[in-house]
Coordinates of C-alpha atoms and ligand atoms in Angstrom, one line a residue:
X146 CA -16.0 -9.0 29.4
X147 CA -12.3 -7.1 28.4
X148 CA -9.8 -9.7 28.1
X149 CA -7.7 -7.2 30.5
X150 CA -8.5 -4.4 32.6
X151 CA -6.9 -0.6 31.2
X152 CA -4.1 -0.6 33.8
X153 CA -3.1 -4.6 32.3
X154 CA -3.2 -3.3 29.0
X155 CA -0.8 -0.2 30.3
X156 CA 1.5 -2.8 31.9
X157 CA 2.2 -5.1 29.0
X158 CA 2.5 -2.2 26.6
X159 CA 5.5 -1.2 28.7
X160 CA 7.3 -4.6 28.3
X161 CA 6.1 -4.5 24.7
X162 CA 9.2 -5.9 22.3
X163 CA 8.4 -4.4 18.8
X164 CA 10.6 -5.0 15.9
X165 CA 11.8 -2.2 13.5
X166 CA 14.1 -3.8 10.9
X167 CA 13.7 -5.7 8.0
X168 CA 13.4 -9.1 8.0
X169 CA 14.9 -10.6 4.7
X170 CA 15.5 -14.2 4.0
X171 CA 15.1 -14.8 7.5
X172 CA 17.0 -12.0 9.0
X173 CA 15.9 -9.0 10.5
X174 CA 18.3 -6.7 9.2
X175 CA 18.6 -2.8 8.5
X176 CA 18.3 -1.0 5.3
X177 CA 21.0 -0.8 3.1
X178 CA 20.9 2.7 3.5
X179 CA 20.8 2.3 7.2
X180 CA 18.1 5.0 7.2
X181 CA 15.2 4.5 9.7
X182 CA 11.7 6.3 9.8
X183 CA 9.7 7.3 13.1
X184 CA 6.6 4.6 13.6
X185 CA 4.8 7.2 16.0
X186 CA 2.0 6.1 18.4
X187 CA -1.1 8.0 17.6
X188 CA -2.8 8.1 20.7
X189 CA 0.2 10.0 22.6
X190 CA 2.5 11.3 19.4
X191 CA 5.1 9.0 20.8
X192 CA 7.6 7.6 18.9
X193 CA 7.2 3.7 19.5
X194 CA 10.3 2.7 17.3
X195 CA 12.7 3.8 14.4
X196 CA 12.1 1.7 11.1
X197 CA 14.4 0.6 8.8
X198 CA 13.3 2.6 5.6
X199 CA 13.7 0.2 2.8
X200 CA 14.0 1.3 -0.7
X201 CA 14.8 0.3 -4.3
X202 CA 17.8 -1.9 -3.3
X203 CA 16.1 -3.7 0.1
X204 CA 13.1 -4.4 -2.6
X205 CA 15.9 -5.9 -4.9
X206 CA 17.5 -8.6 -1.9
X207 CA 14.1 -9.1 -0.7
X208 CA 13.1 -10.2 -4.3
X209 CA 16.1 -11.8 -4.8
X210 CA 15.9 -14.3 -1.6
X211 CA 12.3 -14.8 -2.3
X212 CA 12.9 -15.9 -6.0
X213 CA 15.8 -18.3 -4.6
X214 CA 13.4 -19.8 -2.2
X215 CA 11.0 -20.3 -5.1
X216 CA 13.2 -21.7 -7.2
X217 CA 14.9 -24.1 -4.9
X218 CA 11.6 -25.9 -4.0
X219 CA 12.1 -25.6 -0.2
X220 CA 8.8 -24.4 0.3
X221 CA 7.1 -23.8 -3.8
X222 CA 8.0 -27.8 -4.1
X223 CA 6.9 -29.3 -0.8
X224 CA 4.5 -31.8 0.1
X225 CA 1.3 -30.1 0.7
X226 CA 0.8 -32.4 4.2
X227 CA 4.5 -29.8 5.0
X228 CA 2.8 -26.9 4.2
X229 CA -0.3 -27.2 5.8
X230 CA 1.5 -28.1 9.1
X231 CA 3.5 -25.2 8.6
X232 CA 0.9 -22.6 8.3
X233 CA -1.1 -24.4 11.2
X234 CA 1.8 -23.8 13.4
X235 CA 2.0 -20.1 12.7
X236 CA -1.9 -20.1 13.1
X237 CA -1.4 -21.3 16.8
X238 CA 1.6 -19.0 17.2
X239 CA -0.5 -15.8 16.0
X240 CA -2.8 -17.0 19.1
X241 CA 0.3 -17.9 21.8
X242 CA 1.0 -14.3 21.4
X243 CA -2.8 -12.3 20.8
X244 CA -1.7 -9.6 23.6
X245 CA 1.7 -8.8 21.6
X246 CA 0.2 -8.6 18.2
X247 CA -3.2 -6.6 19.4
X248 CA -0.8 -4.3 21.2
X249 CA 1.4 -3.9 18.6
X250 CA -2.0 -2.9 16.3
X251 CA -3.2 -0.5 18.5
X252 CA -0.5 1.3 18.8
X253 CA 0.8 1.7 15.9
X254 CA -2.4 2.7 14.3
X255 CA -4.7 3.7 17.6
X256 CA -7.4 1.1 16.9
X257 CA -8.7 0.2 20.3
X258 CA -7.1 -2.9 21.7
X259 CA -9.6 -4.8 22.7
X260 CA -10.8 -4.6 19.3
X261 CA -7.6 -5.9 17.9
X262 CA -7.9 -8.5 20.5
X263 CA -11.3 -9.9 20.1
X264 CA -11.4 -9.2 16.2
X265 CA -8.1 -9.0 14.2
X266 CA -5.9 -11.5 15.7
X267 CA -8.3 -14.1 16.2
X268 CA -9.2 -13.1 12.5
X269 CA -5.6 -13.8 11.1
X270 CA -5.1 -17.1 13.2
X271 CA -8.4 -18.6 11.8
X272 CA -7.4 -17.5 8.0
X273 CA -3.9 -18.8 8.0
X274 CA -6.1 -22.0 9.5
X275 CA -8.3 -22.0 6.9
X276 CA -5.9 -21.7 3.9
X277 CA -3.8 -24.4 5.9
X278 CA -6.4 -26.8 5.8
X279 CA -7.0 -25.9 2.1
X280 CA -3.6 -26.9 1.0
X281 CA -4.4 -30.9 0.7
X282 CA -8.2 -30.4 0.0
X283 CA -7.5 -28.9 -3.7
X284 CA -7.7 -31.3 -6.5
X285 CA -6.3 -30.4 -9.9
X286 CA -8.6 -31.6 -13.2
X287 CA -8.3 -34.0 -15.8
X288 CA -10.0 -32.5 -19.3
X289 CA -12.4 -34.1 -21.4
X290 CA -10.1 -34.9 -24.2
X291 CA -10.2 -37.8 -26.5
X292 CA -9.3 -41.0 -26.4
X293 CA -5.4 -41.5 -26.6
X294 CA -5.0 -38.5 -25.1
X295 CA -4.5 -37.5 -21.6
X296 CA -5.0 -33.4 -20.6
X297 CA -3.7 -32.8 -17.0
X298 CA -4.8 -29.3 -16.3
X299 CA -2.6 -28.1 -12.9
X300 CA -3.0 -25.2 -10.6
X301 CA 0.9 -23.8 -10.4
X302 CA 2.5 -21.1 -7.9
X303 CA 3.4 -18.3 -10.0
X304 CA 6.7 -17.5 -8.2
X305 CA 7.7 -14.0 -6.3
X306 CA 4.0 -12.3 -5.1
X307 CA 4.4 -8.8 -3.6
X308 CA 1.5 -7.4 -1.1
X309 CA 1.4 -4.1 -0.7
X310 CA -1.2 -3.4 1.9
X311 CA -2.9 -0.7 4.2
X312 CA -2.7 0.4 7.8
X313 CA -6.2 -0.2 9.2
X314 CA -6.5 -4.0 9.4
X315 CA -2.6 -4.5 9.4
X316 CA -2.2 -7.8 10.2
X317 CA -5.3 -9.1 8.8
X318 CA -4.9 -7.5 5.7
X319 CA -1.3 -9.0 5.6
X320 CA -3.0 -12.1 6.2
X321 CA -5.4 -11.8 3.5
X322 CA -2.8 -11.7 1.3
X323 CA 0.1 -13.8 2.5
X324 CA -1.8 -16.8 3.7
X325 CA -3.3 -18.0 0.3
X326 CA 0.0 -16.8 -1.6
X327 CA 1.8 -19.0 0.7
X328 CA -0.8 -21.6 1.1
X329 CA -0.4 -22.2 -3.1
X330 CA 3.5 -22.5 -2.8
X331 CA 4.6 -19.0 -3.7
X332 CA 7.2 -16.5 -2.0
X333 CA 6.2 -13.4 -1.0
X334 CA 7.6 -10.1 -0.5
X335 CA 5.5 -8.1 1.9
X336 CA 5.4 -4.5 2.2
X337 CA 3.3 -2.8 5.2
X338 CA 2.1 0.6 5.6
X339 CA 4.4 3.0 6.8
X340 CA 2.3 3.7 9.6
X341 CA 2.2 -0.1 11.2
X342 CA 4.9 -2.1 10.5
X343 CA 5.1 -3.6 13.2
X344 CA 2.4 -6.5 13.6
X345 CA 4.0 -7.5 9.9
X346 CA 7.7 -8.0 11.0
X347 CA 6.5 -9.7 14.4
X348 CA 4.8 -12.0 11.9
X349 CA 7.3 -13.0 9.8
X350 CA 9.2 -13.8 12.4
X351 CA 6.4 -16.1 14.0
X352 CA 6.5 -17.3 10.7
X353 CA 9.7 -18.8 10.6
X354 CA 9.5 -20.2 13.8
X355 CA 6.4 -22.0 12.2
X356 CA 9.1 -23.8 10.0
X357 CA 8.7 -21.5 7.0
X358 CA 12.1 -21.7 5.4
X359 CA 14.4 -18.6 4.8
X360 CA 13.2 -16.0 1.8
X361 CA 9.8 -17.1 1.7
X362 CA 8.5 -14.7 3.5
X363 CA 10.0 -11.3 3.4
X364 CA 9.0 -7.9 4.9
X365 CA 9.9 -5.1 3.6
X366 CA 8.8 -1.5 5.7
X367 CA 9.0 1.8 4.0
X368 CA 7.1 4.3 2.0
X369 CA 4.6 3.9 -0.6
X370 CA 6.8 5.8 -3.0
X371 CA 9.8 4.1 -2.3
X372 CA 9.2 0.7 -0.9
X373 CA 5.8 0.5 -2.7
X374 CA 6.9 1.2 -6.2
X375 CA 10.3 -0.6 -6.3
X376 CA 8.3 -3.9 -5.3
X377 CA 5.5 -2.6 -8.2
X378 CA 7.7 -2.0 -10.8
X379 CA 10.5 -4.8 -10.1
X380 CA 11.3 -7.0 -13.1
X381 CA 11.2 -10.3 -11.5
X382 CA 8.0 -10.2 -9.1
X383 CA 5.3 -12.2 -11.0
X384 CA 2.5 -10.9 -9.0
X385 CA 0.9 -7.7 -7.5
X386 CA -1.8 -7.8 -4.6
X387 CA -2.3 -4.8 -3.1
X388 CA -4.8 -3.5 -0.5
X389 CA -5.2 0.3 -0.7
X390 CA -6.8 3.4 -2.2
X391 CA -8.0 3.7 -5.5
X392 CA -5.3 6.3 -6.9
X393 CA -2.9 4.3 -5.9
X394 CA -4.3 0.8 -7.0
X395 CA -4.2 2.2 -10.2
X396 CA -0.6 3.3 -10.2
X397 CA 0.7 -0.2 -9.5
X398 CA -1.7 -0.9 -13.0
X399 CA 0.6 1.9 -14.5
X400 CA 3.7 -0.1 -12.8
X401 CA 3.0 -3.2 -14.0
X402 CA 2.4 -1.8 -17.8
X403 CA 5.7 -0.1 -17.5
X404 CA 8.1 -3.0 -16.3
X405 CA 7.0 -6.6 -16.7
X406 CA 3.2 -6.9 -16.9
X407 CA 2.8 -8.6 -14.0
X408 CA -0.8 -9.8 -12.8
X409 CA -1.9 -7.0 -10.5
X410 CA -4.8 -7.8 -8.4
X411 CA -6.7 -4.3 -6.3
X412 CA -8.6 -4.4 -3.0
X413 CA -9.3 -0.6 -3.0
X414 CA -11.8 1.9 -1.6
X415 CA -15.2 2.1 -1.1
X416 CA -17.9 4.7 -0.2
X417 CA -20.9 1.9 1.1
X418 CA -24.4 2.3 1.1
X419 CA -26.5 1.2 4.0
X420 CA -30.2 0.8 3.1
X421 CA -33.0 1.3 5.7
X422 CA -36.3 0.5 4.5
X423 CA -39.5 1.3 6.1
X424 CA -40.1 -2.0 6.9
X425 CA -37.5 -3.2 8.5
X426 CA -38.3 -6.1 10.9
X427 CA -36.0 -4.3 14.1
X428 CA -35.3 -1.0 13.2
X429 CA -33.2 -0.8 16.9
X430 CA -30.9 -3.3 15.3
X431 CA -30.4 -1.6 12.1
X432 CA -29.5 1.2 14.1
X433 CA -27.0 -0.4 16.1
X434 CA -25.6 -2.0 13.4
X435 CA -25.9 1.1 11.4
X436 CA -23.4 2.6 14.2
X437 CA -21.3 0.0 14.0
X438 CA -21.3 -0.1 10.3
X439 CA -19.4 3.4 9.9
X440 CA -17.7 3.9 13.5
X441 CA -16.4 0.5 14.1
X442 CA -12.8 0.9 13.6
X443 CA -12.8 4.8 13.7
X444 CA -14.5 4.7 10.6
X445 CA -11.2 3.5 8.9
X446 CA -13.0 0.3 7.0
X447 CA -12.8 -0.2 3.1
X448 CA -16.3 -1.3 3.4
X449 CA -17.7 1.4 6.2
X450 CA -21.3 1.7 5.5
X451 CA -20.7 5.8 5.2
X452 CA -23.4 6.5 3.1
X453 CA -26.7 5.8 5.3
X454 CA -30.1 5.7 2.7
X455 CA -33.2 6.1 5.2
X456 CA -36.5 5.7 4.1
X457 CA -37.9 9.3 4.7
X458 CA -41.1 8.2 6.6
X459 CA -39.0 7.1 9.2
X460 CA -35.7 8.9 8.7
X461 CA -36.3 11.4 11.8
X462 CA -37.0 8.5 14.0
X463 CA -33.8 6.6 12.8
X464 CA -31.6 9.2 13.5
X465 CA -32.8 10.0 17.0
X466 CA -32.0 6.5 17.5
X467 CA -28.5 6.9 15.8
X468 CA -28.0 9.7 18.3
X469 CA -28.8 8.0 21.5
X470 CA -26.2 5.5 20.3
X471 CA -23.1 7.9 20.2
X472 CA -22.6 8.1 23.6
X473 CA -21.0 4.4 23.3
X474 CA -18.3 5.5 20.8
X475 CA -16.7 8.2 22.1
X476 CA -13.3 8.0 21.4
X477 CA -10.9 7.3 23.7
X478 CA -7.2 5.8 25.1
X479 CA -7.0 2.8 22.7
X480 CA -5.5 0.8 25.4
X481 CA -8.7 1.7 27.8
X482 CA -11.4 -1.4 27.0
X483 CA -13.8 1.6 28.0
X484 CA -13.1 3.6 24.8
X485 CA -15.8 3.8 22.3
X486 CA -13.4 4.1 19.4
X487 CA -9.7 4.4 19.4
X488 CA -7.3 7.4 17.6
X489 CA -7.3 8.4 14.1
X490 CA -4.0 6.8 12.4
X491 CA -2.3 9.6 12.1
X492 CA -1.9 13.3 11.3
X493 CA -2.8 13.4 7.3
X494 CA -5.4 11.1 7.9
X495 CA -6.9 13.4 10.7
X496 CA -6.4 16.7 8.5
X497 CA -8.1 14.6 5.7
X498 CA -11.4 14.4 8.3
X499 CA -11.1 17.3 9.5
X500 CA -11.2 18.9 5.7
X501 CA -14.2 16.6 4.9
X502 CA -16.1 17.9 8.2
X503 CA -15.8 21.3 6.9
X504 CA -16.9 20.7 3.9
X505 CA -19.9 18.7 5.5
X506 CA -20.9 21.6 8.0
X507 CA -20.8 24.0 4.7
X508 CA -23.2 22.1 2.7
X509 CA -25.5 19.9 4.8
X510 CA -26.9 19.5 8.8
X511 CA -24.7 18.1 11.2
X512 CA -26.6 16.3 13.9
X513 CA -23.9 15.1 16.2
X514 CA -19.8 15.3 16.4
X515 CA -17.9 17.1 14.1
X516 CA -15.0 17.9 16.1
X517 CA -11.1 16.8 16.5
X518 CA -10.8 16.3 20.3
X519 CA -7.7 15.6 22.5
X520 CA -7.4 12.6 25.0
X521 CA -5.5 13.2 28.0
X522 CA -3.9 16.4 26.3
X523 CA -2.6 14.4 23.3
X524 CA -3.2 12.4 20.4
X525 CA -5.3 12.3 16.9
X526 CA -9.1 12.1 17.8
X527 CA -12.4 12.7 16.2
X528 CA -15.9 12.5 17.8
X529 CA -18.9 10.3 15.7
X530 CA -20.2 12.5 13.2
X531 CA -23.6 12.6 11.5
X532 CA -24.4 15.1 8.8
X533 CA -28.4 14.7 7.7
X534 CA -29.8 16.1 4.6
X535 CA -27.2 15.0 2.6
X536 CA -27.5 14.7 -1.3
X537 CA -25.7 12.6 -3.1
X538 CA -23.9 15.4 -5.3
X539 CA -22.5 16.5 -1.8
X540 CA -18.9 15.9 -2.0
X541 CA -19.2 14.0 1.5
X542 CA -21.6 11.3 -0.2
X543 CA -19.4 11.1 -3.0
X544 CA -15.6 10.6 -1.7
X545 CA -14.0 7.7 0.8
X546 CA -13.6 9.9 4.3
X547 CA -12.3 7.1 5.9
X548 CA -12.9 8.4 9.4
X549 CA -15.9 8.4 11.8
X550 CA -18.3 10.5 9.6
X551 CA -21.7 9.4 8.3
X552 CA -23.8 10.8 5.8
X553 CA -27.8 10.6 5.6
X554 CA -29.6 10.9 2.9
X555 CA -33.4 10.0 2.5
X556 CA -35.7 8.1 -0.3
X557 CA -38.9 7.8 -1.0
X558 CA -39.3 4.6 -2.9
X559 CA -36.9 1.4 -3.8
X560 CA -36.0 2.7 -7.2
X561 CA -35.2 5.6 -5.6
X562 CA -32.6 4.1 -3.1
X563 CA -31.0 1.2 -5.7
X564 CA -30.3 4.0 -8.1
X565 CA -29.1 6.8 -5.4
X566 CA -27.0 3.5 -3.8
X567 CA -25.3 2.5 -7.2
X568 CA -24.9 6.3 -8.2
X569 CA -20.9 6.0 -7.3
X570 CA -17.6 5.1 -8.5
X571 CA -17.5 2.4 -6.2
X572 CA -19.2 -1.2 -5.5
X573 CA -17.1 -2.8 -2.6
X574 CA -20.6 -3.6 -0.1
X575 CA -24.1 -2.7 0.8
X576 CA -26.4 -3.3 3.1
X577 CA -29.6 -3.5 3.6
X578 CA -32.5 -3.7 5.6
X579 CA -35.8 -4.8 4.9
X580 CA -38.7 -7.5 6.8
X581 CA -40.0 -8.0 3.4
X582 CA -38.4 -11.5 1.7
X583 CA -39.4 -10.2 -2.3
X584 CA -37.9 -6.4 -1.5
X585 CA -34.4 -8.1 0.0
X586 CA -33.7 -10.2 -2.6
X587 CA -35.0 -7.6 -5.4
X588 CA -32.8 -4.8 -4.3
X589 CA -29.5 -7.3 -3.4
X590 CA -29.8 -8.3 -7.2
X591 CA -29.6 -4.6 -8.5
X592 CA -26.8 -3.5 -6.3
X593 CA -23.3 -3.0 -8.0
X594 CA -21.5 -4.5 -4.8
X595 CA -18.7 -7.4 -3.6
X596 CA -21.0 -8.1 -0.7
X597 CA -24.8 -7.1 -0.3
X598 CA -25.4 -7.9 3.5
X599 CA -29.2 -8.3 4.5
X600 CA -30.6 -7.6 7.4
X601 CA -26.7 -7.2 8.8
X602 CA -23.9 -4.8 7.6
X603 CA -20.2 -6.0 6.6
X604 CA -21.0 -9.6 6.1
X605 CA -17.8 -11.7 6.0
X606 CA -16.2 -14.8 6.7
X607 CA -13.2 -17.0 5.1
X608 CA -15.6 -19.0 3.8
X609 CA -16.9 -15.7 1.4
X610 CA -15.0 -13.9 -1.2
X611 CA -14.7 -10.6 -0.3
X612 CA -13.9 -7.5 -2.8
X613 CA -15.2 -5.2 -5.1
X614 CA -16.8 -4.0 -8.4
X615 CA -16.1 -0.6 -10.5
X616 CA -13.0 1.5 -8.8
X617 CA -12.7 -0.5 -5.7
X618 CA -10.8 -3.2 -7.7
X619 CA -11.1 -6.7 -8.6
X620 CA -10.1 -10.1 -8.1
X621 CA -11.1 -11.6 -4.2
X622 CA -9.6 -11.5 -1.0
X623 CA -11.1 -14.9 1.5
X624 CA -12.8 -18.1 0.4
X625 CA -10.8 -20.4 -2.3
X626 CA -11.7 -17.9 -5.3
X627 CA -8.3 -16.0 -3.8
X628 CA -6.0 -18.8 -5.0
X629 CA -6.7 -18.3 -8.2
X630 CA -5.1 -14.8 -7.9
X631 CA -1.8 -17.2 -6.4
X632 CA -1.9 -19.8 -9.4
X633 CA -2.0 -19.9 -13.2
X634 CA -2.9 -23.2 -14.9
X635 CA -0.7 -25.2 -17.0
X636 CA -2.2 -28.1 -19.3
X637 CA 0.0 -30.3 -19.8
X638 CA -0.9 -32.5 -22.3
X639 CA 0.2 -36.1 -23.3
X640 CA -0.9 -38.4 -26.1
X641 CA -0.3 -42.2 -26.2
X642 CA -0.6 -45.2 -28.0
X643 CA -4.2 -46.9 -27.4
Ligands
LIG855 P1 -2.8 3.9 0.5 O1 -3.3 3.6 -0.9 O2 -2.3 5.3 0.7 O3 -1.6 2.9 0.9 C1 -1.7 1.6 0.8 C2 -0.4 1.0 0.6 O4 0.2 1.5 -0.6 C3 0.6 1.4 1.7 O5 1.5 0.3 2.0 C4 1.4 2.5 1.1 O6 2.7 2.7 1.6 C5 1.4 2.1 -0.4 N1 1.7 3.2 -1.3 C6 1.3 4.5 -1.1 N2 1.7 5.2 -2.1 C7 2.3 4.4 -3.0 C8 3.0 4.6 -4.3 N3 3.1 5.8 -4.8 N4 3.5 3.5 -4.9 C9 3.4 2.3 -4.3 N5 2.8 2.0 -3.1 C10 2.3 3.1 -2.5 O7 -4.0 3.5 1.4 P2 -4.1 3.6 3.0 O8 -4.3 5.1 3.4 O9 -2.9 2.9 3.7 O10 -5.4 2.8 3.3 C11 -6.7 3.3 3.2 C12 -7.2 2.9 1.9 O11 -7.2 1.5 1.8 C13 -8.7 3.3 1.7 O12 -8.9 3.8 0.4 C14 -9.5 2.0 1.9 O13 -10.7 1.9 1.3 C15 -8.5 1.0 1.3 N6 -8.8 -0.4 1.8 C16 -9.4 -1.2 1.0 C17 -9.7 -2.5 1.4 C18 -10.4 -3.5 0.5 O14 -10.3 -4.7 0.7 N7 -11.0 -3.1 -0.6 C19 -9.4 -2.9 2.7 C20 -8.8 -2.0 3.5 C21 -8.5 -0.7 3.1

């Protein structure tokens, strides 16, 4: 059941309040430059608001009130009971207002809103939860020293974090980021994606009226180039996490080596291997979570299962199944609950498809899709796409599309598909199906992959750490492995008399 009907969602997108400044130690504000950016609505080519377009010296203020927040112990030198209650508030905020922030997701980066809705605020609400209920449950350790001596080894904030972070999971990927930076006692300058600011403003102000005090959490919107790098190369930010591609994951590694070496921790992309064996126990479910797997979310996933390994004594019969699938994620009006999937994010991204399908029809069989379509006259669409007889040279089974386009490829026995599956520059997830206990936990230990899913695809919880091997990064979003990423340890070290 859709939590509203098309022509609800229509309405309260009309009424929709959506914030475009800056919000800096507790202020929305403009830049200092007072220049604004369009934040345009894929789905029409509408421009939904102007946004202030921070730069060098917006990063420096930001940085500024977050380090005087730090360093003034209003939030870094709290009790942790304050904290947690702080963070739960927000948590129920983020639900008091799911329609805003899904609409404000959807249409500033076309995912459908129902999606946004169901999946990505719910999401955030129940991570800031989690790492709110963390705060009082983490013990520091004593060390095993000797007698007459007393090691006291302490988990300690490391001051002014900046997130950097991508446009297709906005607020969640915020989320990922903020929550267990805050949660640990840190400050945080937050920049979003140029393409969807707007769920990240709306929560930093949902944010303060949690409690949070002023500076502790700032966002700053802009460009990658501007925004992005001042905030990667600024002297007195202490850490780096960034969500994003691989080329530019490593440039905040060349940013950090050229300004103050500050930790840098890289969620980046991913080109995932789904794994269909033979003997799969349901092979309808592996194809319906094979469709999910790479068209959920237009395709626009880190850990997309784009790369679809088939067994190839039953790889005709999968993909007939795959086909009879498509008709379900059509794309369509974002705001329509109907609508398979929603609009491409925007223009580049849609030329960067578009490029990729070309290349695809050249060099292997397309089955189904392959074309940019218009909804309602307007807008940044693309169809399902299935190209078979891939190979893995084929530069489709090689590089992140991130868009709606799957590549099949065929094997003929399990060495075959754990070394075609590891043959990439990535290891973010995999998947894999199997009925056979032996064969799932023999080809899970071989796979160069955050996550291997069995039997499911995109396994992932708070409870999990989520993130990559090889070129899509290192260091873990989720789970309590992503406060170390917030903390550093400090021994502090005291000998007495005995
Ligand atoms: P992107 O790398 O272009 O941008 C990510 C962020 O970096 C944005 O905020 C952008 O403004 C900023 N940026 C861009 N150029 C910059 C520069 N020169 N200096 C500093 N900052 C800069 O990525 P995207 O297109 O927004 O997102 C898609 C990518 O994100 C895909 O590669 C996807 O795999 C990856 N991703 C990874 C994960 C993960 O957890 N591993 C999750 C989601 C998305």
């Amino acid at each position: 059941m859709a939590i509203h009907t098309f022509q609800e969602w229509q309405e309260l997108a009309s009424r929709l309040k959506v914030r475009s400044q800056a919000f800096i130690n507790g202020q929305f504000v403009d830049a200092v430059s007072k220049e604004t950016f369009d934040n345009i609505n894929p789905a029409t080519g509408e421009i939904i608001s102007k946004v202030s377009a921070c730069d060098v010296e917006d990063v420096n203020i930001a940085v500024e009130a977050a380090r005087t927040s730090f360093e003034n112990g209003v939030w870094s030198k709290t009790d942790p009971q304050f904290r947690k209650k702080v963070l739960l508030k927000l948590a129920d905020l983020i639900r008091d207002n799911l329609d805003e922030l899904a609409l404000l997701e959807s249409l500033d980066m076309g995912k459908k809103v129902e999606d946004a809705a169901t999946v990505d605020v719910p999401g955030s609400a129940m991570f800031w939860q989690w790492y709110a209920e963390a705060i009082d449950k983490i013990y520091d350790e004593v060390a095993p020293v000797a007698p007459g001596n007393l090691a006291h080894v302490s988990r300690e904030p490391l001051g002014v974090v900046g997130a950097v972070v991508p446009w297709n999971f906005p607020l969640d990927m915020a989320t990922w980021k903020c929550a267990p930076a805050l949660a640990t006692g840190n400050s945080v300058v937050l920049k979003p994606a140029e393409q969807s600011p707007s769920s990240a403003l709306f929560l930093a102000e949902l944010a303060k009226d949690a409690g949070l005090p002023d500076g502790v959490l700032n966002v700053v919107p802009g460009f990658g180039h501007t925004a992005g790098q001042a905030l990667g190369r600024h002297m007195d930010v202490d850490c780096l996490t960034f969500t994003g591609s691989t080329p530019i994951g490593k440039l905040f590694q060349i940013y950090a080596g050229e300004s103050n070496m500050k930790q840098v921790w890289l969620e980046t992309g991913g080109k995932s291997p789904n794994i269909v064996f033979a003997d799969a126990e349901n092979l309808d479910k592996a194809a319906d979570m094979a469709i999910f797997g790479i068209f959920f979310n237009q395709g626009e996933v880190c850990s997309a299962n784009s790369r679809l390994l088939v067994e190839a004594c039953i790889k005709d019969e999968f993909v007939e199944k795959l086909k009879q699938r498509l008709a379900s994620c059509q794309p369509g009006n974002p705001l329509d609950p109907d609508s398979g999937i929603g609009a491409i994010v925007d223009k580049n991204q849609l030329e960067t498809i578009k490029r990729y399908i070309e290349i695809g029809k050249e060099t292997a069989r397309l089955v189904a899709g392959g074309e940019v379509v218009n909804i309602e006259g307007k807008g940044c669409f693309v169809q399902p796409t299935i190209f078979d007889e891939v190979t893995r040279q084929h530069q489709i089974a090689r590089e992140e599309i991130f868009g709606p386009v799957l590549s099949v490829m065929t094997f003929e026995s399990e060495a075959e598909a754990i070394e075609i599956a590891n043959d990439t520059e990535f290891g973010l997830a995999a998947s894999v199906w199997t009925g056979s206990l032996s064969r799932a936990h023999r080809v899970a230990d071989k796979l160069v992959a955050g996550t291997v899913s069995v039997n499911t695809v995109d396994a992932l919880s708070a409870m999990t750490p989520f993130g990559g091997f090889k070129q899509s990064g290192f260091g873990r979003d989720l789970s309590l492995h992503a406060l170390d990423k917030f903390t550093g340890l400090k021994t502090t070290w005291i000998t007495y008399e005995k």
